[in-house]
Rosetta silent file (secondary structure, phi, psi, omega in degrees, C-alpha in Angstrom):
SEQUENCE: XXXXXXXXXXXXXXXXXXXXXXXXXXXXXXXXXXXXXXXXXXXXXXXXXXXXXXXXXXXXXXXXXXXXXXXXXXXXXXXXXXXXXXXXXXXXXXXXXXXXXXXXXXXXXXXXXXXXXXXXXXXXXXXXXXXXXXXXXXXXXXXXXXXXXXXXXXXXXXXXXXXXXXXXXXXXXXXXXXXXXXXXXXXXXXXXXXXXXXX
SCORE:     score description
SCORE:     0.000 S_00000001
   1 L     0.000  125.163 -179.149   -6.861   46.800  -71.589 S_00000001
   2 L   -78.488  171.260 -178.579   -3.687   48.569  -70.699 S_00000001
   3 H   -62.631  -40.111  177.465   -0.579   47.028  -69.226 S_00000001
   4 H   -61.314  -40.345  178.291   -1.361   48.200  -65.628 S_00000001
   5 H   -64.319  -40.248  179.602   -4.825   46.601  -65.822 S_00000001
   6 H   -64.307  -42.474  178.824   -3.340   43.366  -67.129 S_00000001
   7 H   -64.531  -39.075  178.897   -0.765   43.280  -64.343 S_00000001
   8 H   -66.273  -41.029  177.907   -3.458   43.938  -61.740 S_00000001
   9 H   -63.024  -43.619  179.324   -5.628   41.137  -63.155 S_00000001
  10 H   -64.116  -35.496  178.060   -2.682   38.741  -63.161 S_00000001
  11 H   -65.762  -43.345  178.098   -1.930   39.675  -59.545 S_00000001
  12 H   -63.916  -40.085  178.019   -5.527   38.914  -58.505 S_00000001
  13 H   -63.655  -42.442  179.223   -5.405   35.594  -60.372 S_00000001
  14 H   -64.120  -40.465  178.355   -2.133   34.685  -58.681 S_00000001
  15 H   -64.092  -42.749  178.954   -3.590   35.598  -55.279 S_00000001
  16 H   -62.663  -43.392  178.920   -6.693   33.484  -55.943 S_00000001
  17 H   -63.270  -40.285  178.781   -4.583   30.515  -57.004 S_00000001
  18 H   -63.876  -42.658  179.242   -2.430   30.887  -53.878 S_00000001
  19 H   -65.345  -41.209  177.593   -5.515   30.996  -51.629 S_00000001
  20 H   -63.506  -40.628  178.303   -7.010   27.926  -53.321 S_00000001
  21 H   -64.002  -40.644  178.194   -3.703   26.076  -52.910 S_00000001
  22 H   -64.239  -44.811  178.487   -3.582   27.049  -49.228 S_00000001
  23 H   -61.182  -42.913  179.281   -7.191   25.886  -48.685 S_00000001
  24 H   -62.022  -40.940  179.681   -6.462   22.606  -50.459 S_00000001
  25 H   -64.196  -45.359 -178.897   -3.376   22.061  -48.295 S_00000001
  26 H   -65.132  -46.338 -179.516   -5.234   22.781  -45.047 S_00000001
  27 H   -64.426  -40.672  178.926   -8.229   20.599  -45.960 S_00000001
  28 H   -63.162  -42.294  178.368   -5.963   17.772  -47.125 S_00000001
  29 H   -62.954  -45.132  179.150   -3.984   17.880  -43.886 S_00000001
  30 H   -61.315  -43.979 -177.833   -7.195   17.857  -41.826 S_00000001
  31 H   -64.197  -39.198 -175.343   -8.648   14.978  -43.872 S_00000001
  32 H   -85.122  -26.858 -170.462   -5.513   12.855  -43.631 S_00000001
  33 H  -127.297  -20.075 -172.701   -4.408   13.610  -40.052 S_00000001
  34 H  -128.597    2.477 -175.370   -7.065   15.342  -37.944 S_00000001
  35 L   -79.409  118.285  175.014  -10.494   14.241  -39.198 S_00000001
  36 L   -73.387  147.373 -178.752  -12.537   12.430  -36.516 S_00000001
  37 L  -122.015 -160.174  178.071  -14.546    9.488  -37.762 S_00000001
  38 L  -124.333  150.181  178.781  -17.139    7.007  -36.624 S_00000001
  39 E   -88.700  124.569 -176.713  -16.754    3.523  -35.238 S_00000001
  40 E  -121.613  150.724  175.631  -18.440    0.974  -37.491 S_00000001
  41 L  -153.423  172.327 -174.412  -19.081   -2.741  -37.156 S_00000001
  42 L  -130.405  162.592  179.317  -21.148   -5.484  -38.765 S_00000001
  43 L   -57.458  130.901 -178.406  -23.465   -8.295  -37.730 S_00000001
  44 L   -64.915  138.978 -179.738  -21.388  -11.190  -36.356 S_00000001
  45 L   -77.567  -26.955  178.616  -21.160  -14.200  -38.671 S_00000001
  46 E  -144.202  171.545 -175.760  -20.943  -16.624  -35.732 S_00000001
  47 E  -165.912  170.666  170.412  -21.395  -16.530  -31.973 S_00000001
  48 E  -129.373  130.340  174.674  -21.525  -18.507  -28.733 S_00000001
  49 E  -128.024  132.767 -178.377  -24.534  -18.397  -26.408 S_00000001
  50 E  -150.113  154.611  173.803  -24.638  -20.347  -23.140 S_00000001
  51 E  -124.822  110.158 -174.591  -26.437  -20.496  -19.800 S_00000001
  52 E  -111.902  155.113  179.199  -24.149  -21.785  -17.046 S_00000001
  53 L   -98.766  137.712  174.931  -24.726  -22.596  -13.389 S_00000001
  54 L  -152.579 -123.435  170.814  -22.618  -21.033  -10.642 S_00000001
  55 L   -65.035  -28.638  174.975  -23.770  -18.875   -7.784 S_00000001
  56 L  -158.908  169.273 -178.450  -26.757  -18.314  -10.074 S_00000001
  57 L   -73.875  132.044 -177.087  -27.519  -18.997  -13.684 S_00000001
  58 E  -121.285  136.001  174.392  -25.510  -16.734  -15.976 S_00000001
  59 E   -92.481  131.408  178.485  -26.024  -16.018  -19.654 S_00000001
  60 E  -113.552  140.328  177.020  -22.860  -15.850  -21.744 S_00000001
  61 E  -139.289  116.764  176.545  -22.617  -14.251  -25.161 S_00000001
  62 E  -110.103  127.432 -177.301  -19.425  -14.295  -27.234 S_00000001
  63 E  -127.859  117.550  172.031  -19.362  -12.181  -30.366 S_00000001
  64 E   -80.122  118.155 -175.060  -16.476  -11.979  -32.846 S_00000001
  65 E  -124.461  148.610  171.609  -16.593   -8.399  -34.102 S_00000001
  66 E  -110.624  117.163  178.638  -14.650   -6.286  -36.556 S_00000001
  67 E  -103.415  127.648 -177.385  -14.487   -2.642  -35.460 S_00000001
  68 E  -121.711  127.976  175.729  -13.527   -0.115  -38.131 S_00000001
  69 E   -99.936  111.023 -176.596  -12.577    3.524  -37.535 S_00000001
  70 L   -87.133    4.043  177.819  -13.271    5.457  -40.745 S_00000001
  71 L   -98.320 -174.892 -179.010  -11.626    8.653  -39.475 S_00000001
  72 L   -96.090  -22.197 -177.832   -8.006    9.769  -39.224 S_00000001
  73 L  -101.935  154.927 -178.380   -7.794   10.133  -35.436 S_00000001
  74 L   -65.736  152.023  170.933   -8.039    7.297  -32.881 S_00000001
  75 E  -117.195  123.105  179.469  -11.319    6.375  -31.216 S_00000001
  76 E   -94.021  132.535  179.459  -11.035    5.167  -27.627 S_00000001
  77 E  -109.823  111.056 -179.291  -13.554    2.606  -26.414 S_00000001
  78 E   -81.808  -34.696 -174.276  -13.967    2.703  -22.647 S_00000001
  79 E  -158.836  153.157  173.886  -16.755    0.131  -22.411 S_00000001
  80 E  -127.440  148.695  175.081  -19.094   -2.079  -24.459 S_00000001
  81 E  -140.597  150.461  172.081  -22.577   -3.356  -23.642 S_00000001
  82 E  -122.729  128.367 -179.336  -25.056   -5.581  -25.439 S_00000001
  83 E  -113.020  132.802  172.398  -28.767   -5.085  -24.794 S_00000001
  84 E   -78.022  161.243  176.974  -31.481   -7.603  -25.557 S_00000001
  85 L   -57.606  137.997 -175.278  -34.783   -6.382  -26.952 S_00000001
  86 L   -56.906  -28.608 -178.814  -36.820   -4.879  -24.075 S_00000001
  87 L   -71.536  -13.307  179.657  -39.685   -7.329  -24.613 S_00000001
  88 L   -87.590  -34.601 -174.982  -37.338  -10.204  -23.704 S_00000001
  89 L  -150.650  145.820  177.343  -36.062   -8.867  -20.395 S_00000001
  90 L   -72.353  -35.844  177.946  -36.739   -6.008  -18.006 S_00000001
  91 L  -121.981   83.666 -164.398  -32.999   -5.537  -17.403 S_00000001
  92 L   -89.612    8.731 -169.137  -31.572   -6.717  -20.710 S_00000001
  93 E   -84.684  129.679  170.243  -27.959   -5.505  -20.554 S_00000001
  94 E   -96.408  128.489  178.820  -24.983   -7.827  -20.997 S_00000001
  95 E   -92.814  145.628  176.311  -21.767   -6.378  -19.541 S_00000001
  96 E   -70.101  125.102 -177.529  -18.385   -6.884  -21.180 S_00000001
  97 E  -112.344  -33.435 -175.057  -16.418   -9.400  -19.094 S_00000001
  98 E  -157.478  164.420  177.252  -13.488  -10.552  -21.220 S_00000001
  99 E  -127.097  132.941 -178.769  -11.764  -10.290  -24.586 S_00000001
 100 E  -120.842  149.399  176.392  -10.577  -13.314  -26.593 S_00000001
 101 L   -74.358  -25.436  179.778   -8.371  -13.485  -29.695 S_00000001
 102 L  -135.390  168.339 -178.290  -10.678  -16.137  -31.230 S_00000001
 103 L   -66.889  -42.779 -175.765  -14.274  -17.279  -30.833 S_00000001
 104 L  -125.612   90.461 -178.866  -13.437  -20.622  -29.256 S_00000001
 105 L  -124.759 -178.142  179.505  -10.163  -20.490  -27.348 S_00000001
 106 L   -85.405  163.737  178.317   -8.698  -21.638  -24.059 S_00000001
 107 H   -66.575  -20.243  177.457   -8.965  -19.731  -20.797 S_00000001
 108 H   -64.017  -27.250 -178.766   -5.213  -19.080  -21.047 S_00000001
 109 H   -89.799   -6.221 -176.520   -5.981  -16.697  -23.934 S_00000001
 110 L   -73.417  130.610  178.902   -8.779  -14.946  -22.040 S_00000001
 111 E  -116.691  141.009  176.546   -8.071  -11.328  -21.128 S_00000001
 112 E   -63.198  149.808 -178.899  -10.000   -9.248  -18.624 S_00000001
 113 L   -65.506  127.247  176.104  -12.133   -6.541  -20.160 S_00000001
 114 L  -139.327  165.966  173.546  -10.247   -3.269  -20.517 S_00000001
 115 L   -68.754  159.036  179.675  -10.573   -0.162  -22.598 S_00000001
 116 E  -151.292  167.232 -177.050   -8.934   -0.159  -26.012 S_00000001
 117 E  -123.604  142.573  175.163   -8.246    2.154  -28.912 S_00000001
 118 E  -112.405  106.263 -178.914   -8.993    1.816  -32.626 S_00000001
 119 L   -60.449  161.692 -178.871   -6.440    3.865  -34.626 S_00000001
 120 L   -61.294  139.063  176.968   -7.591    5.946  -37.568 S_00000001
 121 L    55.097   36.653  177.391   -8.459    4.102  -40.798 S_00000001
 122 L  -134.072  166.677  177.073   -7.785    0.708  -39.242 S_00000001
 123 E  -116.145  154.153  177.050   -9.777   -2.315  -38.115 S_00000001
 124 E  -129.398  122.246 -179.731   -9.663   -4.232  -34.851 S_00000001
 125 E  -108.545  120.147  179.045  -10.742   -7.877  -34.739 S_00000001
 126 E  -148.579  157.801  170.112  -11.605   -9.329  -31.328 S_00000001
 127 E  -104.915  121.207 -176.480  -14.052  -11.718  -29.712 S_00000001
 128 E  -103.632  131.906  179.724  -15.914   -9.999  -26.910 S_00000001
 129 E  -105.477  122.043  179.708  -17.495  -11.978  -24.077 S_00000001
 130 E  -113.896  147.801  179.763  -20.589  -10.480  -22.450 S_00000001
 131 E  -139.170  154.854  171.347  -22.432  -11.803  -19.391 S_00000001
 132 E  -160.549  160.676  175.838  -25.584  -11.148  -17.398 S_00000001
 133 E   -67.953  146.013 -179.281  -27.765  -12.956  -14.879 S_00000001
 134 L   -64.360  143.419  178.159  -30.413  -15.164  -16.483 S_00000001
 135 L  -136.038  141.386  174.959  -33.804  -13.554  -16.831 S_00000001
 136 L   -63.779  146.692    5.068  -37.164  -14.998  -17.808 S_00000001
 137 L   -96.548   29.100  177.525  -38.279  -15.945  -20.376 S_00000001
 138 L   -83.516  118.483 -178.246  -34.757  -17.037  -21.442 S_00000001
 139 L  -126.080  155.029  178.854  -34.273  -20.648  -20.340 S_00000001
 140 L   -60.269  137.748  178.634  -31.544  -23.203  -20.880 S_00000001
 141 L    71.725    1.775  169.835  -31.914  -25.184  -24.111 S_00000001
 142 L   -67.151  148.088  177.879  -34.570  -22.799  -25.434 S_00000001
 143 E  -125.884  140.662  178.421  -34.065  -22.005  -29.108 S_00000001
 144 E   176.877  178.321  176.124  -35.072  -18.871  -30.955 S_00000001
 145 E   -99.591  137.984 -177.381  -34.031  -15.691  -32.680 S_00000001
 146 E  -129.401  139.516  176.690  -33.036  -12.737  -30.514 S_00000001
 147 E   -98.130  139.690 -178.050  -32.544   -9.069  -31.344 S_00000001
 148 E  -135.367  161.006  170.074  -29.692   -7.147  -29.751 S_00000001
 149 E  -129.823  130.153  176.824  -28.138   -3.691  -29.769 S_00000001
 150 E   -94.634  125.602  177.756  -24.411   -3.132  -29.277 S_00000001
 151 E  -114.479  146.018  175.971  -23.536    0.042  -27.348 S_00000001
 152 E  -129.707  139.912  172.117  -20.118    1.581  -26.890 S_00000001
 153 E   -97.383  104.294 -166.880  -18.877    4.220  -24.480 S_00000001
 154 E  -122.523  159.524  174.268  -16.458    6.007  -26.776 S_00000001
 155 E  -131.999  135.275  175.971  -14.265    9.097  -26.944 S_00000001
 156 L    95.988   10.483 -179.570  -13.112   10.844  -30.118 S_00000001
 157 L   -95.475  145.661  177.628  -15.971    9.848  -32.386 S_00000001
 158 E   -87.649  128.938  173.956  -17.711   12.266  -34.730 S_00000001
 159 E  -137.017  129.418  178.844  -21.470   12.489  -34.345 S_00000001
 160 L    54.286   48.404  174.660  -23.674   15.059  -36.103 S_00000001
 161 L    66.272   16.643  175.503  -20.689   16.867  -37.627 S_00000001
 162 E  -146.385  158.981  179.082  -18.914   17.352  -34.304 S_00000001
 163 E   -95.179  136.413  177.031  -16.721   15.395  -31.969 S_00000001
 164 L   -64.083  136.243  178.771  -17.963   14.563  -28.491 S_00000001
 165 L   -77.191  -12.101  179.451  -15.883   16.432  -25.891 S_00000001
 166 L  -146.760 -177.742 -178.755  -16.108   13.502  -23.497 S_00000001
 167 L   -74.057  139.544 -179.666  -17.053    9.831  -23.436 S_00000001
 168 E  -138.892  147.540  171.540  -20.633    9.067  -24.451 S_00000001
 169 E   -78.564  126.038  177.597  -22.719    5.930  -24.864 S_00000001
 170 E  -130.844  150.605  176.249  -23.593    5.510  -28.536 S_00000001
 171 E   -80.992  123.809 -177.506  -25.456    2.813  -30.427 S_00000001
 172 E  -100.815  -31.283 -173.286  -23.022    0.968  -32.692 S_00000001
 173 E  -164.762  134.882  166.797  -25.094   -1.866  -34.164 S_00000001
 174 E  -105.537  128.765 -177.227  -28.552   -3.440  -34.190 S_00000001
 175 E  -149.487  165.067  178.988  -28.390   -7.135  -35.057 S_00000001
 176 E  -124.595  134.615  171.897  -30.220  -10.448  -34.778 S_00000001
 177 E  -102.573  128.761 -175.812  -28.796  -13.814  -33.783 S_00000001
 178 E  -102.363  145.553  176.764  -30.655  -16.722  -35.359 S_00000001
 179 E    63.107   36.159 -178.567  -31.174  -20.179  -33.905 S_00000001
 180 E   -70.428  128.345  173.354  -29.854  -19.227  -30.467 S_00000001
 181 E  -121.009  116.895  179.916  -29.705  -22.163  -28.041 S_00000001
 182 L   -82.242   79.363 -175.826  -28.783  -21.216  -24.472 S_00000001
 183 E   -85.275  171.774  179.962  -26.898  -24.465  -23.810 S_00000001
 184 L   -83.261   -6.794 -179.934  -24.850  -25.395  -20.759 S_00000001
 185 L  -121.348  157.744  178.577  -21.655  -25.489  -22.848 S_00000001
 186 L   -82.804   95.655 -175.949  -19.826  -22.915  -24.935 S_00000001
 187 L  -114.530  119.952  177.113  -20.685  -24.156  -28.429 S_00000001
 188 E   -64.197  139.969 -179.965  -19.893  -22.006  -31.499 S_00000001
 189 E  -132.846  153.208  179.820  -22.910  -21.515  -33.753 S_00000001
 190 E   -87.930  130.749  177.925  -23.455  -20.167  -37.236 S_00000001
 191 L   -88.904   82.598 -176.956  -25.546  -17.019  -37.482 S_00000001
 192 L   -71.152  130.920  176.890  -27.541  -18.069  -40.539 S_00000001
 193 L  -129.834  165.283  179.860  -29.263  -15.176  -42.256 S_00000001
 194 L   -90.195   14.995 -177.943  -31.368  -14.802  -45.377 S_00000001
 195 L   -68.678  121.409 -179.676  -28.942  -12.232  -46.767 S_00000001
 196 L  -127.058  147.507  176.620  -28.363  -12.958  -50.461 S_00000001
 197 L   -64.115  153.529 -179.827  -26.364  -11.076  -53.104 S_00000001
 198 L   -68.594  158.719 -178.442  -28.367   -8.992  -55.525 S_00000001
 199 L   -69.454    0.000    0.000  -29.399  -10.355  -58.897 S_00000001
């Protein structure tokens, strides 16, 4: 191989290395600063369920949730809903009514439901209060296990390798609350599950 061939080969190698470095820089920047993620959450460890009398009987559901954004860009949450299993109610949706800093706090700490944002690679811990009119066969002081689905109307979340261009309702979590008693008072309860660590 002559000197011109060697110089040409070295030039191509240098160009390839430069292109790889540029690609690495662009991908790293996108991953760290521009990558949209998904909003994740887990089954609540505790909860409050109540059936109160007012103008009509109302079901209350308070859920302490941890919301985690695994992407780099913020995810805006315009609205949250909780739906009971369809076999329990014809119109099973609980609407978000208030946000609390803790599961069992005073009304002074109660905030009206508003939209909120979860910054990239961060978690947000809040207790969300949902309400709906009572529906058969849910009765006060009944006890049982109930299945729910948490829905969020979100903007900026990645779904199926693309980001939604506008706000969309997405399913965030399917979960079960065990030993639910729809009492007349707001009583915190433990969501006992059979989840055990592996052997």
